[in-house]
XYZ file of C-alpha atoms in Angstrom:
699
model
C -27.285 -16.148 0.303
C -24.424 -17.178 -2.045
C -26.219 -18.654 -5.374
C -25.882 -22.622 -5.582
C -23.824 -22.295 -8.732
C -21.048 -21.023 -6.735
C -20.704 -23.609 -4.352
C -17.833 -25.626 -5.941
C -15.531 -22.450 -5.953
C -16.543 -21.482 -2.496
C -15.458 -25.153 -1.129
C -12.327 -25.048 1.126
C -9.302 -25.189 -1.297
C -8.330 -28.086 0.852
C -10.660 -30.032 -1.032
C -8.581 -30.119 -4.309
C -6.019 -32.331 -4.469
C -2.240 -32.417 -3.067
C -3.656 -29.535 -0.292
C -3.405 -30.741 3.096
C -3.254 -28.656 6.626
C 0.111 -27.937 5.975
C 0.243 -26.779 1.976
C -3.219 -25.282 2.709
C -0.945 -22.609 4.902
C 1.125 -22.168 2.167
C -1.435 -21.354 -0.059
C -3.291 -19.261 2.188
C 0.019 -16.851 2.743
C 0.024 -16.960 -1.022
C -3.121 -15.934 -1.686
C -3.981 -13.496 1.630
C -5.691 -15.698 2.657
C -6.563 -16.757 6.408
C -4.825 -19.766 7.203
C -7.679 -22.679 7.103
C -9.875 -19.849 5.232
C -8.726 -20.479 1.779
C -11.267 -21.337 -0.638
C -11.312 -22.989 -4.306
C -12.100 -19.382 -6.032
C -8.857 -18.239 -4.328
C -6.495 -20.762 -6.669
C -8.582 -19.715 -9.628
C -7.834 -16.173 -9.046
C -3.899 -16.769 -8.746
C -2.789 -16.494 -11.927
C 0.665 -18.075 -14.142
C 3.555 -15.417 -14.295
C 5.729 -17.119 -16.055
C 5.677 -19.982 -18.972
C 8.234 -22.946 -19.785
C 8.137 -24.003 -22.967
C 8.281 -27.668 -23.635
C 7.929 -28.495 -27.380
C 11.774 -27.889 -28.378
C 12.578 -31.323 -29.211
C 16.437 -31.209 -30.290
C 18.590 -34.526 -30.344
C 21.742 -34.028 -28.069
C 24.242 -32.650 -30.484
C 21.832 -29.761 -31.144
C 20.844 -28.767 -27.331
C 21.521 -25.256 -26.222
C 23.638 -23.824 -23.580
C 20.710 -22.583 -20.921
C 17.723 -23.851 -23.110
C 14.976 -25.689 -21.987
C 14.909 -29.051 -24.094
C 13.166 -32.246 -24.699
C 15.143 -35.044 -25.758
C 14.792 -38.753 -26.063
C 17.738 -40.738 -24.978
C 18.817 -44.247 -24.283
C 20.024 -44.640 -20.516
C 23.375 -45.683 -20.098
C 25.486 -46.177 -17.216
C 24.703 -45.116 -13.484
C 27.833 -43.786 -11.684
C 26.971 -43.070 -8.304
C 29.181 -40.791 -6.297
C 31.997 -42.212 -3.521
C 30.975 -39.634 -1.326
C 27.516 -37.440 0.287
C 28.729 -34.360 -1.863
C 29.266 -35.782 -4.802
C 26.703 -35.806 -7.625
C 24.978 -38.900 -9.183
C 25.559 -39.148 -12.855
C 23.566 -41.272 -15.455
C 25.200 -41.497 -18.750
C 22.799 -41.397 -21.958
C 23.283 -40.846 -25.800
C 21.127 -40.260 -28.896
C 22.435 -41.076 -32.784
C 24.012 -37.630 -32.673
C 26.030 -37.359 -29.239
C 26.609 -37.913 -25.281
C 25.011 -36.057 -22.535
C 24.733 -36.517 -18.251
C 21.834 -36.009 -16.064
C 23.233 -35.155 -12.780
C 21.436 -35.583 -9.495
C 22.602 -34.282 -6.265
C 21.342 -35.251 -2.968
C 19.355 -38.433 -3.794
C 16.956 -40.307 -2.302
C 16.724 -44.185 -2.135
C 16.633 -45.869 -5.422
C 14.688 -43.051 -7.796
C 17.500 -42.638 -10.267
C 17.011 -46.525 -11.130
C 13.704 -46.775 -10.961
C 13.454 -43.189 -13.374
C 16.131 -44.320 -15.540
C 16.869 -47.855 -16.027
C 19.558 -48.828 -17.757
C 19.483 -49.762 -21.350
C 15.867 -48.225 -21.185
C 14.602 -45.411 -23.240
C 13.007 -42.462 -22.063
C 11.988 -38.795 -22.548
C 13.310 -36.430 -20.014
C 12.714 -32.409 -20.110
C 14.745 -29.704 -18.229
C 17.349 -27.199 -19.004
C 20.677 -28.168 -20.224
C 24.073 -26.573 -19.242
C 27.344 -27.218 -20.461
C 29.755 -28.795 -17.775
C 33.493 -28.463 -19.467
C 32.277 -27.867 -22.687
C 29.717 -31.024 -22.230
C 26.007 -31.178 -22.453
C 24.414 -32.226 -19.121
C 20.731 -31.460 -17.785
C 20.407 -31.124 -13.803
C 17.583 -32.389 -12.003
C 14.980 -33.080 -15.018
C 11.614 -31.797 -14.103
C 10.537 -34.352 -16.323
C 11.116 -37.812 -17.169
C 8.920 -40.324 -18.969
C 8.721 -43.499 -21.200
C 7.889 -42.689 -24.896
C 4.318 -43.689 -24.827
C 3.521 -41.661 -21.403
C 4.637 -38.419 -23.681
C 1.188 -37.307 -23.889
C 1.396 -36.823 -19.839
C 4.057 -34.402 -20.105
C 3.147 -31.006 -19.963
C 4.604 -29.044 -23.444
C 3.468 -25.481 -21.900
C 3.613 -25.758 -18.047
C 2.216 -22.265 -16.443
C 4.691 -21.466 -13.592
C 2.928 -20.033 -10.724
C 4.213 -16.933 -7.956
C 5.263 -19.259 -5.166
C 5.809 -18.698 -1.456
C 8.707 -20.548 0.415
C 7.666 -24.371 1.104
C 5.442 -24.606 -1.671
C 6.469 -26.918 -4.463
C 5.425 -25.592 -7.635
C 3.971 -29.019 -9.481
C 1.521 -29.126 -6.112
C 0.371 -25.579 -6.823
C -0.053 -26.255 -10.925
C -2.124 -29.326 -10.285
C -4.547 -27.123 -7.257
C -4.685 -24.655 -10.169
C -5.851 -26.645 -12.715
C -8.037 -28.849 -10.634
C -10.024 -25.393 -9.212
C -10.093 -24.583 -12.566
C -12.044 -27.426 -13.753
C -14.321 -26.987 -10.720
C -16.007 -23.427 -11.951
C -19.146 -23.813 -13.515
C -20.116 -22.108 -16.504
C -22.105 -19.088 -14.734
C -24.905 -16.647 -16.089
C -23.022 -13.703 -18.717
C -23.476 -10.599 -16.306
C -21.509 -8.319 -19.181
C -22.699 -6.573 -22.289
C -22.664 -8.768 -25.191
C -21.216 -6.223 -27.549
C -18.919 -4.456 -25.137
C -17.196 -8.408 -25.279
C -17.822 -8.469 -28.546
C -16.324 -5.117 -29.706
C -13.076 -6.353 -27.021
C -12.648 -9.798 -28.144
C -13.570 -10.749 -24.882
C -14.054 -14.637 -24.177
C -17.397 -16.057 -21.838
C -16.097 -16.193 -18.218
C -14.862 -19.375 -17.609
C -13.300 -19.207 -20.864
C -11.168 -16.894 -20.100
C -10.353 -18.300 -16.754
C -9.168 -21.484 -18.272
C -7.190 -19.243 -20.785
C -5.347 -17.328 -18.641
C -4.696 -20.722 -16.484
C -2.926 -22.000 -19.870
C -0.713 -19.428 -21.368
C 0.526 -20.872 -25.293
C 2.776 -17.649 -25.517
C 4.579 -14.945 -22.935
C 1.888 -12.788 -24.693
C -0.755 -14.585 -22.665
C 1.041 -13.786 -19.501
C 0.444 -9.933 -19.763
C -2.506 -8.003 -17.916
C -3.757 -6.616 -21.305
C -4.078 -10.298 -23.071
C -7.900 -10.503 -23.732
C -8.169 -13.517 -21.081
C -6.966 -11.521 -18.343
C -8.473 -7.877 -19.473
C -11.702 -9.426 -19.677
C -11.283 -11.222 -15.704
C -9.497 -8.192 -14.729
C -12.923 -5.944 -16.075
C -15.458 -8.465 -14.104
C -13.077 -7.334 -10.681
C -13.143 -4.089 -11.468
C -17.206 -4.304 -12.449
C -17.690 -5.702 -9.631
C -16.433 -3.048 -7.372
C -17.932 -0.221 -9.123
C -21.331 -2.192 -8.853
C -20.871 -2.470 -5.167
C -19.339 1.131 -4.429
C -22.452 2.510 -6.823
C -24.705 0.373 -4.452
C -23.356 1.697 -1.360
C -23.803 5.132 -2.695
C -27.331 4.466 -3.546
C -28.206 3.153 -0.389
C -26.864 6.667 0.587
C -29.250 8.448 -1.270
C -32.031 6.766 -0.548
C -31.776 6.747 3.254
C -33.439 10.345 4.646
C -31.409 13.451 4.575
C -32.254 16.585 6.131
C -31.422 20.100 4.552
C -28.881 22.233 6.611
C -28.706 25.675 6.075
C -26.568 28.101 7.711
C -27.481 32.421 7.793
C -23.710 33.203 7.627
C -23.189 34.815 10.889
C -20.792 32.386 12.329
C -18.464 32.084 9.158
C -18.137 35.740 8.774
C -16.667 36.207 12.158
C -14.467 33.095 11.284
C -13.355 34.496 7.884
C -12.801 38.220 9.500
C -10.032 36.542 11.503
C -8.721 34.555 8.752
C -4.809 36.002 8.272
C -5.617 35.509 4.731
C -8.625 35.131 1.517
C -9.931 31.960 0.999
C -8.814 30.774 -2.688
C -11.115 30.204 -5.533
C -10.674 26.606 -5.369
C -11.657 27.009 -1.162
C -14.472 29.179 -2.464
C -15.624 26.373 -4.995
C -15.897 23.514 -2.434
C -17.550 24.964 -0.159
C -20.361 25.774 -2.845
C -20.899 22.508 -3.319
C -20.554 21.599 0.256
C -23.162 23.632 1.154
C -25.400 22.735 -1.683
C -24.819 19.253 -0.395
C -26.322 19.867 2.910
C -28.828 21.952 2.072
C -30.771 19.671 -0.120
C -32.620 16.563 1.441
C -30.251 13.914 0.341
C -27.180 12.927 2.448
C -23.832 14.348 1.781
C -21.352 11.796 0.655
C -17.970 13.993 -0.405
C -14.395 13.669 -0.761
C -12.294 16.906 -0.295
C -9.139 16.488 -1.516
C -6.233 19.015 -1.032
C -3.046 19.322 -1.536
C -0.884 19.555 1.733
C -1.257 22.989 2.395
C -4.342 23.488 0.438
C -6.545 25.035 3.281
C -8.723 22.054 3.826
C -8.941 22.274 7.424
C -10.379 26.107 6.919
C -13.427 24.436 4.184
C -14.109 22.042 7.183
C -14.485 24.490 9.948
C -16.304 26.392 7.492
C -18.690 23.704 6.500
C -18.933 22.835 10.631
C -20.057 26.375 11.050
C -22.876 26.163 8.798
C -24.183 23.134 10.874
C -23.577 25.286 13.916
C -25.236 27.918 13.201
C -28.432 25.896 11.936
C -28.614 24.549 15.300
C -26.837 21.652 15.115
C -23.270 19.605 16.596
C -20.357 18.583 14.000
C -17.544 15.844 14.605
C -14.244 15.937 13.195
C -12.231 12.669 13.165
C -8.273 12.097 13.073
C -6.021 8.947 12.353
C -3.727 10.100 15.440
C -4.077 11.172 18.804
C -0.984 13.589 17.679
C -3.599 14.890 14.845
C -6.353 15.337 16.656
C -4.934 17.390 18.853
C -3.269 19.704 15.880
C -6.778 20.038 14.632
C -7.995 20.922 17.850
C -5.223 24.044 18.294
C -5.388 25.138 15.190
C -9.249 25.083 15.259
C -9.380 27.193 18.797
C -8.640 30.523 18.143
C -10.973 30.614 15.196
C -13.795 29.181 17.226
C -13.165 31.850 20.150
C -13.182 34.391 17.602
C -16.710 32.807 16.480
C -17.959 32.173 19.754
C -18.553 28.086 19.053
C -17.964 25.426 21.756
C -15.071 23.195 20.435
C -14.164 20.173 22.772
C -11.599 16.726 22.113
C -12.051 13.593 23.046
C -9.116 10.598 22.407
C -8.458 7.308 24.365
C -6.778 9.638 26.730
C -9.474 11.856 28.428
C -10.701 9.406 30.882
C -12.865 8.998 33.887
C -14.254 12.110 35.453
C -13.184 14.639 32.226
C -14.596 11.898 29.806
C -17.877 11.799 31.709
C -17.714 15.883 31.437
C -17.165 16.048 27.814
C -19.739 12.837 27.275
C -22.879 14.712 29.443
C -21.822 17.902 27.270
C -22.314 16.048 24.269
C -25.616 14.974 24.915
C -26.706 17.916 26.227
C -26.080 20.019 23.155
C -23.378 22.292 25.106
C -20.438 20.899 22.989
C -20.435 22.585 19.297
C -17.477 20.769 17.536
C -16.022 17.768 19.082
C -12.436 17.032 17.874
C -11.093 13.677 18.211
C -9.431 10.126 17.165
C -11.486 6.615 16.420
C -12.534 7.156 20.120
C -15.742 8.881 18.628
C -16.886 5.484 17.349
C -17.355 4.818 20.323
C -21.144 3.215 21.699
C -20.875 5.904 24.543
C -20.381 8.519 22.493
C -23.660 10.643 21.783
C -24.614 13.559 20.514
C -27.363 15.239 20.656
C -27.738 16.517 17.278
C -25.139 15.527 14.885
C -25.200 16.847 11.886
C -22.169 16.955 9.441
C -19.402 14.476 10.580
C -15.711 15.014 9.215
C -13.212 12.286 8.826
C -9.617 13.507 7.666
C -7.003 11.439 5.862
C -9.804 9.253 4.960
C -6.942 6.576 3.529
C -7.120 5.638 6.918
C -11.198 4.576 6.965
C -12.465 2.328 5.104
C -16.581 2.341 3.329
C -17.780 0.650 6.780
C -16.072 3.354 9.348
C -18.003 5.366 6.967
C -21.020 4.132 7.396
C -20.363 3.533 11.039
C -19.973 6.984 11.715
C -23.051 8.078 9.731
C -25.332 6.111 11.759
C -24.063 8.176 14.614
C -26.521 11.119 13.739
C -29.539 9.183 13.793
C -31.248 11.144 10.623
C -28.959 11.924 7.778
C -25.879 12.936 9.242
C -23.552 14.436 5.851
C -20.323 12.838 6.017
C -17.098 15.123 4.501
C -14.238 12.941 4.231
C -10.678 14.599 3.897
C -7.533 13.605 2.423
C -4.141 15.517 1.956
C -2.617 12.754 0.142
C -3.172 13.198 -3.522
C -5.044 10.411 -5.217
C -4.607 9.452 -8.678
C -7.949 9.883 -10.921
C -7.943 6.023 -10.978
C -7.355 5.728 -7.143
C -10.218 7.912 -6.269
C -12.760 5.754 -8.194
C -11.733 2.328 -6.682
C -11.696 3.818 -3.371
C -14.377 6.577 -2.884
C -16.598 5.113 -6.130
C -19.559 5.873 -3.640
C -18.674 9.402 -2.703
C -18.825 13.101 -4.705
C -15.699 14.567 -5.227
C -13.876 18.204 -4.485
C -10.970 19.165 -5.369
C -8.393 21.942 -3.615
C -5.833 22.497 -6.532
C -4.569 26.180 -5.395
C -2.302 27.116 -1.971
C -3.583 30.038 -0.093
C -1.333 33.076 -0.948
C 1.747 33.663 0.393
C 3.058 30.088 0.378
C 6.499 29.965 -0.908
C 7.988 27.152 -2.551
C 9.825 24.958 -0.660
C 13.924 24.680 -2.411
C 14.080 21.036 -2.474
C 18.029 18.929 -3.293
C 19.128 15.587 -3.242
C 22.656 14.713 -1.596
C 24.675 11.332 -0.809
C 24.689 10.275 2.818
C 28.376 10.773 2.596
C 27.742 14.286 2.586
C 26.301 14.583 6.318
C 28.963 15.898 7.947
C 27.937 19.157 5.518
C 24.460 18.926 6.228
C 25.090 18.473 10.230
C 27.816 21.897 9.721
C 25.144 23.678 7.873
C 22.640 22.837 10.714
C 24.459 25.326 12.822
C 23.711 28.202 10.075
C 19.997 27.297 9.476
C 19.727 27.823 14.045
C 21.928 31.075 14.010
C 18.639 32.734 11.619
C 16.509 31.299 13.951
C 15.283 28.043 11.878
C 13.719 24.917 13.612
C 14.557 21.827 11.913
C 12.876 18.344 10.652
C 15.112 16.001 10.922
C 12.960 12.159 9.183
C 14.440 8.974 10.118
C 12.730 5.941 8.690
C 13.268 3.444 11.267
C 13.216 3.811 14.753
C 15.719 1.256 15.999
C 18.804 0.019 14.659
C 17.429 -3.266 12.500
C 20.164 -5.828 11.136
C 18.450 -6.282 7.977
C 18.309 -2.697 7.016
C 21.600 -0.161 7.312
C 19.725 2.209 7.942
C 20.756 5.082 11.219
C 17.432 5.127 13.269
C 15.697 8.176 14.929
C 17.179 6.826 18.330
C 20.703 6.674 16.597
C 20.727 10.154 14.933
C 19.038 11.864 17.770
C 22.081 10.654 19.966
C 24.332 11.966 17.690
C 22.898 15.292 16.893
C 22.339 16.071 20.579
C 26.539 15.217 21.079
C 26.789 18.605 18.695
C 23.753 20.545 19.326
C 23.127 19.492 23.167
C 19.434 19.763 24.885
C 18.157 21.774 21.785
C 17.469 18.251 19.808
C 13.869 16.642 20.675
C 12.859 12.987 19.839
C 9.437 11.358 18.274
C 8.472 8.364 17.158
C 5.550 6.150 17.139
C 6.641 3.938 19.985
C 6.470 6.512 22.865
C 3.509 6.903 24.709
C 1.345 9.494 23.702
C 1.772 11.833 26.380
C 5.678 11.866 25.585
C 4.993 12.374 21.943
C 2.552 15.284 22.778
C 5.086 16.601 25.094
C 8.254 16.335 22.166
C 5.713 18.283 19.929
C 4.673 20.820 22.627
C 8.295 21.845 23.304
C 9.103 21.641 19.428
C 6.313 24.380 18.939
C 7.122 25.897 21.684
C 10.838 26.239 20.226
C 12.311 24.861 23.270
C 13.652 22.250 20.803
C 15.495 23.425 17.986
C 15.666 20.517 15.972
C 12.936 17.455 15.766
C 14.018 13.954 15.373
C 11.053 12.339 14.585
C 9.518 8.789 11.953
C 6.801 9.186 9.986
C 4.402 10.079 12.608
C 4.820 13.642 11.589
C 3.880 12.645 8.219
C 0.737 13.973 8.246
C -1.070 17.358 9.757
C 1.854 18.669 11.870
C 1.910 21.990 11.716
C 4.746 24.577 13.247
C 5.435 27.545 10.655
C 8.514 28.747 12.455
C 9.720 24.948 10.999
C 11.818 25.942 7.795
C 14.082 22.932 6.897
C 13.157 19.502 6.649
C 16.066 16.684 6.287
C 14.938 13.439 4.784
C 17.660 10.773 5.761
C 17.360 7.327 3.643
C 14.704 9.338 0.889
C 15.757 6.407 -1.122
C 13.444 4.352 1.234
C 10.552 6.210 0.811
C 7.527 6.566 -1.595
C 6.522 9.838 -3.731
C 3.573 10.223 -1.768
C 4.935 10.095 1.673
C 8.230 12.323 0.668
C 5.566 14.961 -0.263
C 3.951 14.433 2.390
C 7.210 14.952 5.230
C 8.184 17.948 2.235
C 4.741 19.632 3.548
C 5.397 20.181 6.990
C 7.891 23.200 6.046
C 6.805 26.007 4.123
C 4.323 26.744 6.253
C 5.225 30.240 7.454
C 6.314 33.481 5.550
C 10.244 32.275 5.924
C 11.635 30.836 2.766
C 12.141 26.715 3.406
C 14.100 24.226 1.852
C 14.028 20.341 1.980
C 17.006 18.052 1.826
C 16.754 15.100 0.709
C 19.793 12.368 1.763
C 20.010 9.428 -0.140
C 22.511 6.275 -0.018
C 23.878 5.899 -3.333
C 24.007 4.156 -5.891
C 20.627 5.117 -6.776
C 18.124 2.859 -7.739
C 16.194 3.572 -11.042
C 12.872 3.922 -9.331
C 14.416 5.783 -6.337
C 16.246 7.789 -8.939
C 13.538 8.795 -10.738
C 11.197 9.321 -7.235
C 14.078 11.878 -6.173
C 14.003 13.603 -9.399
C 10.175 14.297 -9.366
C 10.468 16.068 -6.173
C 13.177 18.033 -7.204
C 11.369 19.045 -10.301
C 7.518 19.708 -8.962
C 5.285 20.469 -5.660
C 2.363 19.491 -6.987
C 0.872 16.314 -5.634
C -1.381 15.439 -8.023
C 1.150 14.847 -10.566
C 2.926 13.041 -8.143
C 0.381 11.190 -6.625
C -0.015 9.683 -11.022
C 3.858 9.431 -10.878
C 4.050 7.215 -7.845
C 1.151 5.037 -9.338
C 3.282 4.741 -12.500
C 6.230 3.880 -10.023
C 5.083 1.552 -7.386
C 1.590 0.268 -8.916
C -0.935 0.646 -6.581
C -0.934 -1.494 -4.288
C 1.372 -0.246 -2.378
C 0.953 3.985 -2.901
C -1.434 3.835 0.035
C 0.150 0.702 1.605
C -2.924 -1.548 0.617
C -4.006 -3.135 4.126
C -4.732 0.090 6.094
C -5.807 2.311 2.611
C -9.415 1.593 2.670
C -8.491 0.558 -0.612
C -9.623 -2.804 -2.278
C -6.904 -4.979 -2.540
C -7.507 -6.625 -6.560
C -6.243 -9.798 -7.464
C -6.633 -9.919 -11.270
C -6.757 -6.007 -12.092
C -3.907 -3.633 -11.938
C -4.779 0.292 -11.800
C -2.299 1.410 -13.522
C -2.680 -1.061 -16.380
C -6.490 -1.472 -16.117
C -6.822 2.418 -15.699
C -9.331 2.531 -19.034
C -11.352 -0.328 -18.008
C -11.584 0.787 -14.717
C -13.505 4.117 -16.617
C -15.454 1.890 -18.284
C -16.392 -0.033 -15.107
C -17.661 3.203 -13.779
C -19.890 4.397 -16.863
C -20.971 0.628 -16.841
C -21.953 0.096 -13.254
C -23.577 3.954 -13.611
C -25.712 3.231 -16.317
C -27.015 -0.426 -14.800
C -27.753 1.140 -11.522
C -30.003 4.348 -13.365
C -31.570 1.448 -15.471
C -32.095 -1.683 -12.918
C -31.081 -0.105 -9.133
C -32.341 -3.552 -7.562
C -30.785 -5.702 -10.601
C -33.842 -7.810 -11.154
C -33.182 -7.849 -15.155
C -32.024 -10.872 -16.643
C -28.736 -9.188 -16.680
C -29.134 -7.851 -12.956
C -29.464 -11.194 -11.654
C -26.383 -12.632 -13.820
C -24.596 -9.254 -11.915
C -25.369 -10.456 -8.437
C -23.726 -13.892 -9.377
C -20.778 -11.075 -9.944
C -21.353 -9.666 -7.020
C -21.276 -12.941 -4.837
C -18.316 -14.323 -6.800
C -15.560 -11.284 -6.197
C -16.763 -11.318 -2.499
C -18.776 -8.272 -2.366
C -21.390 -9.804 -0.791
C -22.255 -6.570 1.868
C -23.035 -4.927 -1.484
C -25.871 -7.214 -2.302
C -27.972 -6.519 1.454
C -28.045 -2.973 0.117
C -30.811 -4.316 -2.668
C -34.029 -4.594 -1.042
C -34.542 -8.571 -2.787
C -31.332 -9.139 -1.561
């Protein structure tokens, strides 16, 4: 149950002044809430992005062009326009000079009421010079001298969405902050003092009432305090999940190595040191009586699948079953195809289950699975479905984890009854800060080497104007026996984006190379996609035009040329993933980044990094620096928590501190029963990490 002290913050936003049903819909859009579900606290987290300073009080003769000024004036003549297209003008003056107040599309008698002739008024707004004379168009504020106290001299400017007036949002945010109660202090007193952080409510108030531009920075004390609160709530929640996983009974799983030996003998290369180290860590986890929850991070082509298979064989040797889940059908089939020859060599029973296996075929697979006649099951999220029952599932492997959140990890683990170990894999190298926020509940193994024999990919950038030269060059590449990926960013022509779409490019290349050009994109039916991929793998088509559906896990060793059209539209991690589709065989490979000139600064920096390095971890850090965390994994699908106050790029040091603090808290007070522990429960509810509270015995 949410503590009563937080009730005012979790009241509907509609209870705030000025927020009716229409405005609430706009506010919901702004703060990322579902329409009708916006809460008071959402406006507390929506902090100002700018500041208008109205403290400048010049005389008319001292007013400067383009500056915000607050001026006391005597109101003179009103000049109404002769036609609706012309402005309404009010002449005003003081002892130093004259100026005009200008209104466009006047409603009713507003100017006459706001600026009665002969009165004294204080006007505040932007001064602009027109034909050498000062004027103020639509002043932000007009007040009588006796009401000067009501004029906000420092005015916070909030991010807005179309149709939402700033004044309405300012008023609602002010009321939201006023409703914030004094909460028990959950932070360590010495830490607050060392950082110069104010108590929570004072920090919230200060964040919404900036006194200078410095107060808008993520690093200013008020905002840093709030960001640290949010990061600590996140780390504490992940820590509680981790603690719960550790408490749940596991079962020791230890193989005898006989199947592993057969597969290692069948591999065309020796394992790298990093692969052997990762296996040692995984083996130790599986052999212990606690459940494994480990993340295996490896760059494109670092050999994660082999490590996963060897881990699965350990469980099979011990008489158990294993499952491997991929985010797409293409990837699930790809894994199945690459594991098949190795499983055959070891005599291991492998099966595939996706949404496409239906009726009798599906029933056969499910029966075999329930009877223990399948050792390794590969599939998509179809493995989650209730009718999928294993006889003895000991290890579940989740590939491309950033498509799955913490909930799905827990759901998958429950499939195994007693103590299923979980190994999560990602080929998206993730910077340390993001690893902590998305996977703070996990132990991490990193594959930092590539298998021997992998040649570097020659990466070049060319302007799109030279596309004809590129097409000419393809004739030479095809003559050498190469296969080519050609990646486009969109499926069909978009009027908004000047991008040659995949279908358009496919038609164009077919006119040059005939039927040797294939096409695959996300809007095709699964069977069509598979057929197109199969033709390319078999060498029937030599050029595959594709959208980013081929980004993850597609493995065609004979493909040695990757062309990425409009490379400036892709993020670094995506470019790196796409480049990883080539350079998988023995031949030299190349990657061409075609860009639309002129290039912006960020796009230019991206392409430069791509040419300089193939180190996915360095690329990931650069991507975080250039794009920020929100975009890095495509937040909504990323399994990443979305932060309202913390900026992972700017607050990396605070994140490390929150990680350490959460570990220490849970070591000393795992049930959060101490006075600080009880305050931390309030923190978890405040940031809506209610899920974690359920993991407390008394929560």
